[in-house]
Coordinates of C-alpha atoms (C1' of nucleotides) in Angstrom, one line a residue:
Chain W
M200 CA 101.7 33.4 131.4
G201 CA 102.7 29.9 130.1
K202 CA 100.4 27.2 129.3
Q203 CA 99.7 24.7 132.1
L204 CA 100.2 21.3 131.1
R205 CA 97.4 18.9 132.9
Y206 CA 100.1 16.6 134.3
L207 CA 102.1 19.4 135.8
E208 CA 99.1 21.2 137.3
I209 CA 98.1 17.8 139.2
A210 CA 101.8 17.5 140.4
Q211 CA 101.7 20.9 141.7
I212 CA 98.4 20.4 143.4
I213 CA 99.6 17.2 144.8
K214 CA 102.9 19.0 146.2
E215 CA 100.4 21.6 147.9
R216 CA 98.5 19.3 149.6
I217 CA 101.9 17.5 150.9
K218 CA 103.2 20.9 152.0
N219 CA 99.8 21.7 153.9
G220 CA 99.5 18.3 155.7
T221 CA 96.3 16.9 153.5
F222 CA 98.6 14.2 152.9
A223 CA 100.4 13.6 156.0
R224 CA 104.0 11.9 155.9
G225 CA 103.9 8.1 155.6
E226 CA 100.1 8.1 154.5
S227 CA 99.3 6.6 151.3
L228 CA 97.6 9.1 148.5
P229 CA 94.5 7.9 146.8
S230 CA 95.2 5.1 144.0
Q231 CA 96.0 5.9 140.6
K232 CA 92.4 5.2 139.5
E233 CA 91.2 7.7 142.2
L234 CA 93.1 10.3 141.4
S235 CA 92.6 10.1 138.0
E236 CA 88.6 10.4 138.6
I237 CA 89.5 13.2 141.3
F238 CA 91.2 15.5 138.8
E239 CA 88.9 14.2 136.4
T240 CA 91.9 13.0 133.7
S241 CA 93.2 9.5 132.4
I242 CA 95.1 7.2 134.6
M243 CA 97.9 8.1 132.2
T244 CA 97.9 11.3 133.1
A245 CA 97.6 11.2 136.8
R246 CA 100.7 8.5 136.1
Q247 CA 102.8 11.1 134.9
A248 CA 102.0 13.4 137.6
L249 CA 103.1 10.9 139.8
A250 CA 106.3 10.2 138.2
I251 CA 107.7 13.8 138.2
L252 CA 106.8 13.7 142.1
E253 CA 108.4 10.7 142.8
G254 CA 111.5 11.8 140.9
E255 CA 111.8 14.5 143.1
G256 CA 111.6 12.2 146.1
I257 CA 108.6 13.6 147.5
I258 CA 106.5 10.3 147.0
T259 CA 107.1 6.6 146.7
V260 CA 105.0 4.3 144.8
V261 CA 105.2 0.5 145.5
H262 CA 103.8 -1.8 143.1
G263 CA 100.9 -3.5 144.2
V264 CA 100.4 -1.9 147.5
G265 CA 100.0 1.9 146.8
T266 CA 101.9 5.6 146.6
F267 CA 103.0 7.3 149.9
V268 CA 104.2 10.4 150.8
A269 CA 107.8 9.6 151.4
A270 CA 108.8 8.7 154.9
P271 CA 112.5 7.8 155.2
A272 CA 111.1 4.5 156.6
L273 CA 109.9 3.8 152.9
H274 CA 112.8 5.1 150.7
S275 CA 115.7 4.7 152.7
D276 CA 117.2 2.2 150.3
T277 CA 116.5 4.1 147.2
I278 CA 117.2 7.6 147.9
S279 CA 120.6 9.2 148.3
L280 CA 119.6 12.1 150.1
Q281 CA 121.2 10.2 153.2
G282 CA 124.0 10.7 155.8
F283 CA 127.2 8.6 155.9
Q284 CA 125.8 5.9 157.8
N285 CA 123.2 4.3 155.3
E286 CA 126.0 4.6 152.5
M287 CA 128.0 2.5 154.7
D288 CA 125.4 -0.1 155.8
R289 CA 125.1 -0.3 151.9
Q290 CA 128.9 -1.6 151.5
K291 CA 128.4 -3.9 154.4
L292 CA 131.2 -2.5 156.6
K293 CA 130.9 -2.4 160.4
I294 CA 131.1 1.6 161.0
H295 CA 130.7 2.6 164.5
T296 CA 129.8 5.8 165.4
T297 CA 131.1 8.0 168.5
I298 CA 129.9 11.1 169.7
V299 CA 132.7 13.3 170.2
E300 CA 130.5 16.4 171.6
K301 CA 126.9 17.9 171.5
K302 CA 127.1 21.6 171.7
Y303 CA 123.9 23.7 172.5
G304 CA 123.4 27.0 171.4
A305 CA 126.8 28.1 170.3
V306 CA 127.2 31.4 168.5
K307 CA 128.6 31.0 165.1
A308 CA 127.9 33.9 163.0
E309 CA 128.8 32.5 159.6
L310 CA 126.2 29.9 159.6
N311 CA 123.7 32.8 159.3
R312 CA 124.7 32.6 155.6
V313 CA 124.0 29.0 155.2
F314 CA 120.8 29.3 157.1
R315 CA 119.5 32.4 155.3
N316 CA 118.3 33.9 158.6
E317 CA 118.8 35.9 161.5
Q318 CA 119.6 33.7 164.0
S319 CA 123.3 33.2 165.4
E320 CA 123.2 30.4 167.8
F321 CA 123.0 27.0 166.3
S322 CA 123.4 23.4 168.1
C323 CA 126.1 21.2 167.0
L324 CA 126.8 17.5 166.9
V325 CA 130.3 16.1 166.5
R326 CA 130.7 12.5 165.2
L327 CA 133.6 10.4 164.4
R328 CA 133.0 7.2 162.4
T329 CA 135.2 4.1 163.3
L330 CA 135.8 1.1 161.0
E331 CA 136.8 -1.9 163.0
G332 CA 138.0 0.9 165.8
L333 CA 140.2 2.9 163.5
P334 CA 138.8 6.5 162.9
V335 CA 137.7 7.1 159.6
I336 CA 135.5 10.2 159.4
L337 CA 134.7 12.9 161.3
Q338 CA 131.5 14.8 161.0
R339 CA 130.1 17.8 162.3
S340 CA 126.1 19.0 162.1
W341 CA 124.6 22.2 162.7
V342 CA 120.7 22.6 163.1
S343 CA 119.0 25.6 164.2
F344 CA 119.0 26.4 167.9
E345 CA 114.8 25.8 167.6
N346 CA 115.8 22.4 166.5
Q347 CA 118.1 21.4 169.2
S348 CA 116.1 18.8 170.9
V349 CA 116.8 16.6 167.8
I350 CA 120.9 16.8 169.0
E351 CA 119.7 16.4 172.5
E352 CA 118.0 13.4 171.3
Y353 CA 120.5 11.8 169.3
T354 CA 122.2 8.3 170.0
A355 CA 124.7 6.8 168.0
D356 CA 122.5 4.0 166.8
K357 CA 120.3 5.8 164.7
S358 CA 120.6 8.1 161.3
L359 CA 120.7 11.8 162.5
Y360 CA 118.9 12.6 159.0
Q361 CA 116.3 9.8 160.0
L362 CA 115.5 11.3 163.7
F363 CA 115.4 15.0 162.1
T364 CA 112.9 14.1 159.8
E365 CA 110.9 12.2 162.2
R366 CA 111.1 14.7 165.4
T367 CA 110.4 18.1 163.1
N368 CA 108.4 16.4 160.8
I369 CA 110.3 18.2 158.1
M370 CA 110.5 16.8 155.1
I371 CA 114.0 16.9 153.2
T372 CA 114.1 17.0 149.5
L373 CA 117.0 18.5 148.2
G374 CA 120.7 18.3 149.3
R375 CA 123.6 20.2 148.0
E376 CA 127.0 19.7 148.7
I377 CA 130.3 21.2 148.1
V378 CA 133.7 19.2 148.3
S379 CA 137.2 20.7 148.5
P380 CA 140.7 18.9 148.7
I381 CA 142.2 19.6 151.5
I382 CA 145.7 19.0 153.8
L383 CA 144.0 18.1 157.5
G384 CA 144.7 20.6 160.4
D385 CA 145.7 19.8 163.7
E386 CA 142.4 19.6 165.0
E387 CA 140.9 17.1 162.9
L388 CA 144.3 14.9 162.8
G389 CA 144.0 14.8 166.6
L390 CA 140.7 13.7 166.3
L391 CA 141.3 11.2 163.9
N392 CA 144.6 9.8 165.1
I393 CA 146.6 10.7 161.9
T394 CA 149.9 12.1 162.5
E395 CA 151.4 12.6 159.4
P396 CA 150.5 15.4 156.8
C397 CA 147.1 14.0 155.2
P398 CA 144.9 14.7 152.0
A399 CA 141.5 14.7 152.6
F400 CA 137.9 15.6 151.3
H401 CA 136.3 18.2 152.7
S402 CA 132.5 17.8 152.7
R403 CA 129.9 20.5 153.5
R404 CA 126.3 19.8 152.8
I405 CA 123.1 21.7 153.4
S406 CA 119.8 19.9 153.4
I407 CA 116.4 22.0 152.2
S408 CA 113.2 21.0 153.4
L409 CA 110.1 21.0 150.9
D410 CA 109.3 24.5 152.1
D411 CA 112.9 25.5 150.7
K412 CA 114.3 26.4 154.0
V413 CA 117.8 25.2 155.1
V414 CA 117.1 23.1 157.8
L415 CA 120.4 21.0 158.4
Y416 CA 124.3 21.8 157.8
D417 CA 127.0 19.2 157.7
E418 CA 130.7 19.3 157.5
A419 CA 132.8 16.3 156.8
F420 CA 136.5 15.4 156.8
L421 CA 136.8 12.1 154.3
P422 CA 140.6 11.2 154.6
G423 CA 142.4 10.1 151.7
P424 CA 143.9 6.6 153.3
Y425 CA 140.4 5.6 153.6
V426 CA 138.2 7.3 151.1
M427 CA 137.6 7.6 147.4
M428 CA 134.7 8.9 145.5
A429 CA 133.4 6.8 142.7
S430 CA 131.0 8.2 140.1
S431 CA 129.2 6.7 137.0
K432 CA 127.8 8.4 134.1
H433 CA 125.3 6.9 131.8
G434 CA 123.4 9.3 129.7
R435 CA 121.3 11.4 132.0
N436 CA 121.9 9.3 135.0
N437 CA 124.7 10.6 137.1
K438 CA 125.6 9.1 140.6
F439 CA 128.5 9.1 143.0
K440 CA 129.1 7.8 146.4
Y441 CA 131.8 7.6 148.7
I442 CA 134.0 4.4 149.2
I443 CA 135.5 3.9 153.0
K444 CA 138.6 0.9 153.2
K445 CA 140.4 0.2 155.9
D446 CA 143.6 1.5 154.0
G447 CA 145.9 0.3 151.5
A448 CA 144.2 -2.0 149.0
M449 CA 142.5 1.2 147.5
D450 CA 143.8 0.5 144.4
P451 CA 141.8 3.1 142.2
L452 CA 142.8 1.2 138.7
E453 CA 141.7 -2.4 140.2
S454 CA 138.4 -0.4 141.4
F455 CA 137.5 -0.1 138.0
N456 CA 136.9 -3.9 137.4
D457 CA 134.9 -4.4 140.6
P458 CA 131.3 -4.9 139.7
Q459 CA 130.0 -5.0 142.9
L460 CA 131.5 -1.3 143.4
W461 CA 129.5 0.0 140.2
E462 CA 126.4 -1.9 141.0
D463 CA 124.2 0.6 142.8
L464 CA 125.4 3.3 140.9
K465 CA 123.4 2.2 137.7
Chain V
M1361 CA 113.5 -16.7 131.3
G1362 CA 111.2 -13.5 132.4
K1363 CA 108.4 -12.0 130.2
Q1364 CA 109.6 -9.7 128.0
L1365 CA 107.9 -6.2 128.3
R1366 CA 107.1 -4.6 124.4
Y1367 CA 109.2 -1.7 125.2
L1368 CA 111.9 -2.9 126.6
E1369 CA 112.3 -5.6 123.5
I1370 CA 111.9 -2.5 120.9
A1371 CA 114.4 -0.4 122.8
Q1372 CA 116.6 -3.4 122.5
I1373 CA 116.2 -4.0 119.2
I1374 CA 116.8 -0.2 118.3
K1375 CA 119.9 -0.9 120.4
E1376 CA 121.1 -3.6 118.5
R1377 CA 120.4 -1.8 115.1
I1378 CA 122.4 1.1 116.3
K1379 CA 125.3 -1.3 117.4
N1380 CA 125.4 -2.9 114.0
G1381 CA 124.8 0.2 112.0
T1382 CA 121.7 0.1 110.4
F1383 CA 121.1 3.6 112.2
A1384 CA 124.3 5.8 111.9
R1385 CA 125.7 8.0 114.2
G1386 CA 123.7 11.3 113.6
E1387 CA 121.1 10.1 111.2
S1388 CA 117.7 10.0 112.3
L1389 CA 115.6 7.5 113.1
P1390 CA 112.0 6.9 111.5
S1391 CA 109.3 9.0 113.3
Q1392 CA 107.5 7.6 116.4
K1393 CA 104.3 7.4 113.8
E1394 CA 106.7 5.0 111.6
L1395 CA 108.2 3.2 114.5
S1396 CA 104.9 2.5 115.8
E1397 CA 103.6 1.1 112.5
I1398 CA 107.1 -0.8 112.1
F1399 CA 107.1 -2.6 115.8
E1400 CA 103.2 -2.8 115.2
T1401 CA 102.0 -1.0 118.5
S1402 CA 101.1 2.0 119.8
I1403 CA 103.2 5.7 119.7
M1404 CA 103.0 5.6 123.5
T1405 CA 104.7 2.5 123.8
A1406 CA 107.0 3.4 121.0
R1407 CA 107.9 6.6 123.0
Q1408 CA 108.5 4.6 126.3
A1409 CA 111.0 2.6 124.2
L1410 CA 112.6 5.8 122.9
A1411 CA 112.6 7.3 126.3
I1412 CA 114.9 4.3 127.5
L1413 CA 117.4 5.0 124.8
E1414 CA 117.6 8.7 125.7
G1415 CA 118.1 8.1 129.5
E1416 CA 120.8 6.1 128.4
G1417 CA 122.5 8.6 126.3
I1418 CA 122.1 6.7 123.0
I1419 CA 119.9 9.3 121.3
T1420 CA 118.5 12.4 121.3
V1421 CA 114.9 13.4 121.0
V1422 CA 114.2 17.3 119.5
H1423 CA 110.9 18.6 119.6
G1424 CA 109.5 19.1 116.1
V1425 CA 112.6 17.7 114.5
G1426 CA 113.4 14.2 114.7
T1427 CA 115.2 11.6 116.8
F1428 CA 118.7 11.0 116.2
V1429 CA 121.3 8.4 117.0
A1430 CA 123.3 10.7 119.4
A1431 CA 126.4 12.3 117.8
P1432 CA 128.4 14.2 120.0
A1433 CA 127.4 17.6 118.2
L1434 CA 123.6 16.7 118.8
H1435 CA 123.9 15.9 122.4
S1436 CA 127.0 18.3 123.7
D1437 CA 125.2 20.7 125.9
T1438 CA 122.9 18.1 127.3
I1439 CA 124.9 15.4 127.9
S1440 CA 127.3 15.0 131.1
L1441 CA 129.7 12.7 129.4
Q1442 CA 132.0 15.6 128.7
G1443 CA 135.5 16.5 129.1
F1444 CA 136.4 19.4 131.3
Q1445 CA 136.5 21.9 128.1
N1446 CA 132.6 22.0 128.1
E1447 CA 132.4 22.0 131.5
M1448 CA 134.3 25.3 131.6
D1449 CA 132.5 26.7 128.7
R1450 CA 129.5 26.5 130.6
Q1451 CA 130.6 28.4 133.2
K1452 CA 131.9 31.0 130.8
L1453 CA 135.4 30.8 131.6
K1454 CA 138.2 31.5 129.3
I1455 CA 140.3 28.4 129.6
H1456 CA 143.1 27.8 127.3
T1457 CA 144.6 24.4 126.5
T1458 CA 148.3 24.0 126.0
I1459 CA 149.6 20.6 124.8
V1460 CA 152.4 19.6 127.4
E1461 CA 153.8 16.0 125.4
K1462 CA 152.1 13.7 123.2
K1463 CA 153.7 10.0 123.7
Y1464 CA 153.5 7.4 121.3
G1465 CA 153.3 3.8 122.2
A1466 CA 154.4 4.6 125.4
V1467 CA 154.8 0.8 127.4
K1468 CA 152.4 1.0 130.5
A1469 CA 151.7 -2.3 131.6
E1470 CA 149.5 -1.2 134.6
L1471 CA 146.9 0.0 132.0
N1472 CA 146.2 -3.6 130.7
R1473 CA 144.4 -3.8 133.9
V1474 CA 142.4 -0.6 132.9
F1475 CA 141.8 -1.3 129.0
R1476 CA 140.7 -5.0 129.9
N1477 CA 143.1 -6.4 127.1
E1478 CA 146.6 -7.7 126.0
Q1479 CA 148.0 -4.5 124.7
S1480 CA 150.7 -2.7 126.9
E1481 CA 151.8 0.0 124.3
F1482 CA 149.5 3.1 124.8
S1483 CA 149.2 6.5 123.4
C1484 CA 149.4 9.6 125.8
L1485 CA 148.5 13.4 125.7
V1486 CA 149.6 15.5 128.3
R1487 CA 147.4 18.7 128.7
L1488 CA 147.7 21.8 130.7
R1489 CA 144.4 24.0 131.2
T1490 CA 145.4 27.5 132.2
L1491 CA 142.6 30.5 133.6
E1492 CA 143.9 33.7 132.1
G1493 CA 147.1 32.5 131.6
L1494 CA 147.5 30.6 135.5
P1495 CA 147.6 26.7 135.2
V1496 CA 144.8 25.3 137.0
I1497 CA 144.2 21.9 135.8
L1498 CA 147.1 19.1 134.4
Q1499 CA 145.2 16.3 132.5
R1500 CA 146.8 12.9 131.1
S1501 CA 144.6 10.8 128.8
W1502 CA 145.6 7.6 127.2
V1503 CA 144.4 5.5 124.4
S1504 CA 144.8 2.3 123.0
F1505 CA 148.2 2.0 120.3
E1506 CA 145.5 1.3 117.3
N1507 CA 143.6 4.9 118.2
Q1508 CA 146.9 6.7 118.4
S1509 CA 146.1 8.8 115.4
V1510 CA 143.4 10.5 117.5
I1511 CA 146.1 11.9 119.7
E1512 CA 148.2 12.9 116.5
E1513 CA 145.5 15.0 114.8
Y1514 CA 144.5 16.7 118.4
T1515 CA 144.8 20.2 118.2
A1516 CA 144.2 22.2 121.8
D1517 CA 141.1 23.7 120.0
K1518 CA 138.8 20.9 120.2
S1519 CA 137.8 18.7 122.4
L1520 CA 139.7 15.1 122.7
Y1521 CA 136.3 13.2 123.4
Q1522 CA 134.7 14.8 120.3
L1523 CA 137.5 13.9 118.2
F1524 CA 137.8 10.4 119.4
T1525 CA 134.0 9.8 118.8
E1526 CA 134.1 11.3 115.3
R1527 CA 137.5 9.7 114.0
T1528 CA 136.7 6.1 115.5
N1529 CA 133.1 6.1 115.2
I1530 CA 132.9 4.5 118.4
M1531 CA 130.1 5.7 120.8
I1532 CA 130.6 6.3 124.1
T1533 CA 127.6 5.7 126.1
L1534 CA 129.1 5.0 129.9
G1535 CA 131.6 7.0 131.9
R1536 CA 133.4 5.7 135.3
E1537 CA 135.4 7.9 137.5
I1538 CA 137.2 7.5 140.7
V1539 CA 138.5 10.7 142.6
S1540 CA 140.7 10.6 145.7
P1541 CA 142.1 13.7 147.7
I1542 CA 145.9 13.9 147.1
I1543 CA 148.9 16.3 148.2
L1544 CA 150.4 17.2 144.9
G1545 CA 154.0 15.5 144.1
D1546 CA 156.6 17.3 142.6
E1547 CA 156.1 16.7 138.8
E1548 CA 152.4 18.0 138.9
L1549 CA 153.8 20.8 141.1
G1550 CA 156.5 22.1 138.6
L1551 CA 153.7 22.0 135.5
L1552 CA 151.4 23.7 137.6
N1553 CA 153.6 26.2 138.7
I1554 CA 153.2 26.0 142.1
T1555 CA 155.7 25.8 144.9
E1556 CA 154.0 25.1 148.4
P1557 CA 152.5 22.0 149.5
C1558 CA 149.0 21.9 147.6
P1559 CA 145.9 19.6 148.3
A1560 CA 144.3 18.7 145.1
F1561 CA 141.6 16.2 143.3
H1562 CA 143.2 13.2 141.7
S1563 CA 140.5 12.1 139.3
R1564 CA 140.8 8.7 137.2
R1565 CA 138.5 8.3 134.6
I1566 CA 137.2 5.4 132.1
S1567 CA 135.1 5.9 128.9
I1568 CA 133.2 2.8 128.0
S1569 CA 131.6 2.3 124.5
L1570 CA 128.4 0.9 123.3
D1571 CA 130.1 -2.4 122.6
D1572 CA 131.6 -2.2 126.4
K1573 CA 135.3 -1.7 125.8
V1574 CA 137.0 0.4 127.5
V1575 CA 138.3 3.4 124.9
L1576 CA 139.7 6.3 126.6
Y1577 CA 141.5 6.4 130.0
D1578 CA 142.1 10.1 131.6
E1579 CA 143.8 11.1 134.9
A1580 CA 143.5 14.6 136.0
F1581 CA 144.9 17.0 138.8
L1582 CA 143.0 19.4 140.2
P1583 CA 144.5 21.6 143.0
G1584 CA 142.4 22.7 145.7
P1585 CA 143.1 26.7 145.5
Y1586 CA 141.5 26.8 141.9
V1587 CA 139.0 23.7 142.3
M1588 CA 135.7 22.5 144.2
M1589 CA 133.1 20.0 143.4
A1590 CA 129.4 20.9 143.5
S1591 CA 126.8 18.2 143.6
S1592 CA 123.0 18.1 143.9
K1593 CA 120.4 15.7 145.2
H1594 CA 116.9 15.8 144.6
G1595 CA 115.3 12.7 144.7
R1596 CA 116.7 10.3 142.3
N1597 CA 118.4 13.4 140.9
N1598 CA 121.8 13.6 141.4
K1599 CA 124.9 15.6 139.6
F1600 CA 127.8 16.9 140.1
K1601 CA 130.4 19.5 138.7
Y1602 CA 133.8 20.8 138.9
I1603 CA 133.9 24.3 139.3
I1604 CA 136.8 26.3 138.7
K1605 CA 138.1 29.7 139.8
K1606 CA 141.1 31.7 139.9
D1607 CA 141.7 31.2 143.6
G1608 CA 140.8 33.3 146.7
A1609 CA 136.9 34.2 146.4
M1610 CA 135.9 30.3 146.7
D1611 CA 134.0 30.6 150.0
P1612 CA 132.0 27.5 149.8
L1613 CA 129.2 28.9 152.3
E1614 CA 128.9 31.6 150.0
S1615 CA 128.4 29.3 147.1
F1616 CA 125.4 27.7 148.6
N1617 CA 123.6 30.9 147.8
D1618 CA 125.0 31.4 144.4
P1619 CA 121.6 30.3 142.1
Q1620 CA 123.8 30.5 138.9
L1621 CA 126.2 27.5 140.4
W1622 CA 123.3 25.0 140.9
E1623 CA 121.1 26.2 138.0
D1624 CA 122.5 23.5 135.6
L1625 CA 122.5 20.7 138.5
K1626 CA 118.8 20.6 138.8
Chain U
dC692 C1' 90.3 -13.1 146.6
dA693 C1' 90.3 -7.6 146.2
dG694 C1' 93.1 -3.9 145.4
dT695 C1' 97.2 -1.8 144.0
dG696 C1' 100.4 -0.3 140.1
dG697 C1' 102.5 -1.6 135.2
dT698 C1' 101.9 -1.9 130.5
dC699 C1' 99.4 -1.2 126.3
dT700 C1' 96.0 0.6 123.0
dA701 C1' 94.5 3.3 118.6
dG702 C1' 93.7 7.1 118.1
dA703 C1' 93.1 13.0 118.7
dC704 C1' 94.7 16.9 119.1
dC705 C1' 98.4 20.1 120.6
dA706 C1' 103.3 22.5 120.2
dC707 C1' 107.2 23.4 117.9
dA708 C1' 110.7 23.4 113.6
dC709 C1' 111.2 24.3 108.8
dC710 C1' 110.0 25.5 104.3
Chain L
dG878 C1' 101.2 23.9 105.3
dT879 C1' 103.7 19.6 106.3
dG880 C1' 106.3 16.9 109.4
dT881 C1' 108.1 16.0 113.8
dG882 C1' 107.7 15.4 119.0
dG883 C1' 104.4 15.9 123.3
dT884 C1' 100.3 15.5 125.5
dC885 C1' 96.1 13.2 126.8
dT886 C1' 92.1 9.9 126.3
dA887 C1' 88.8 6.0 128.7
dG888 C1' 89.5 2.1 129.0
dA889 C1' 91.5 -3.2 128.9
dC890 C1' 94.2 -6.2 130.6
dC891 C1' 98.7 -7.9 133.3
dA892 C1' 101.4 -8.2 137.4
dC893 C1' 102.1 -7.7 142.3
dT894 C1' 100.9 -7.6 147.2
dG895 C1' 98.6 -8.9 151.3
dT896 C1' 94.1 -11.4 153.2

DNA sequence: CAGTGGTCTAGACCACACC
DNA sequence: GTGTGGTCTAGACCACTGT
């Protein structure tokens, strides 16, 4: 077995204590000085452990205030594991959400593979995002049957992601997304009120909890006329986001020169 | 003016010395101990400065060996600012590159906006990437007229990106990419040997040098049947890559469970 | 003001690469 | 073995936040 580095060891112990609830969501951890005393180490080493957990999105460190077990409210403007709503907020667009449908206990066998369990019943939320009245994004979200109450409670004025983490007390720390280019099918065209053949991003995303369980499955259709993806790569740094605009006026060559656009991808 | 932190100050000075050639590409920097003596600081602080430059992809630190001004050969397997060729290598796919056309001094006024200069003549390289004989990606790359020799020298067995940095001695440290979903046009369909209407990713990318100049413009068409995008988000960590497969057998739901796929997105 | 995180020191010692 | 980067110490001092 490999030699255990002190700061990795400490990070692991803190992670365990968050998992088993010793440090609850939203509560503050002992101060760095206290941690260094608890683990009989130096401040620098304790800080190194915290830096790892912060990089993984598990804790949030605030200068002059304290270190907190990541709660959505605390990390909402820094973490990227967010629903589209937050991204649109950041772009200062007046996006409105309409609930198209809520389905409870639907049988959807193929989702077994996604959720990695024996269940075959899931609950689903279908939403339409509109930009100044124009439908621009169609999104379907699935949760396990046991979490259907989250969908029952959902209203359009809140992020499903945030509601989910609050109600279930499950911390989501990892997201995986697969995007394909597609030509929209009839059902999606109808809901999005588009009449011509239309290229779109088809995004499928899973959200994974601290316990390594898949707890949320999202599917989104982002039609080409309204959506682009912008990505910035600077050394190890590598970010991307979706950009939503009302149509036309989306010249990619011009977008390269828009400082605002790249600002938050640094 | 804001207080200058010591490690930021040191990082800035080292960056300047790389720009003006005091530290040349591929050569090693003084050791951390020496740096701490040169800047009259501690090793920890010198290391903090190096950590910043490493994060920006400007230097490469190798345990037991030394610290190097990032040369493509050194950082090729860690940095993400790479052409498609390297990404495909990583996926262990036998991708072959065919040169479709080389154009010199073409007038392309719209590229002024991209390259942010007065020039209107550019040189262009059109390439087709084939997977076991099947054309799967079409790519057009543009350079300023003054760098046309890079395209003259280009052969299919080398990365254009690597050739460019070697020949021009320009360090590329930042990349920006904009991706749209499109339905392929006739010209692209012809070159890719596709006969039916086909959705695709349309990627446009600029590469920016250490001097903040745009030095490379890339355009790629990645047809839906062969290409998906996979993205992983873990705290601040956020990576994506294109996945190329020979068609069919690209079930996104199955892909979520492929550990290999997500391995290098950690 | 007190309490928090952020920077910095001046080393010691460990792990790794190369000869 | 020599030289490199990586970890770690046991603090001091600075910067930020909230009372």
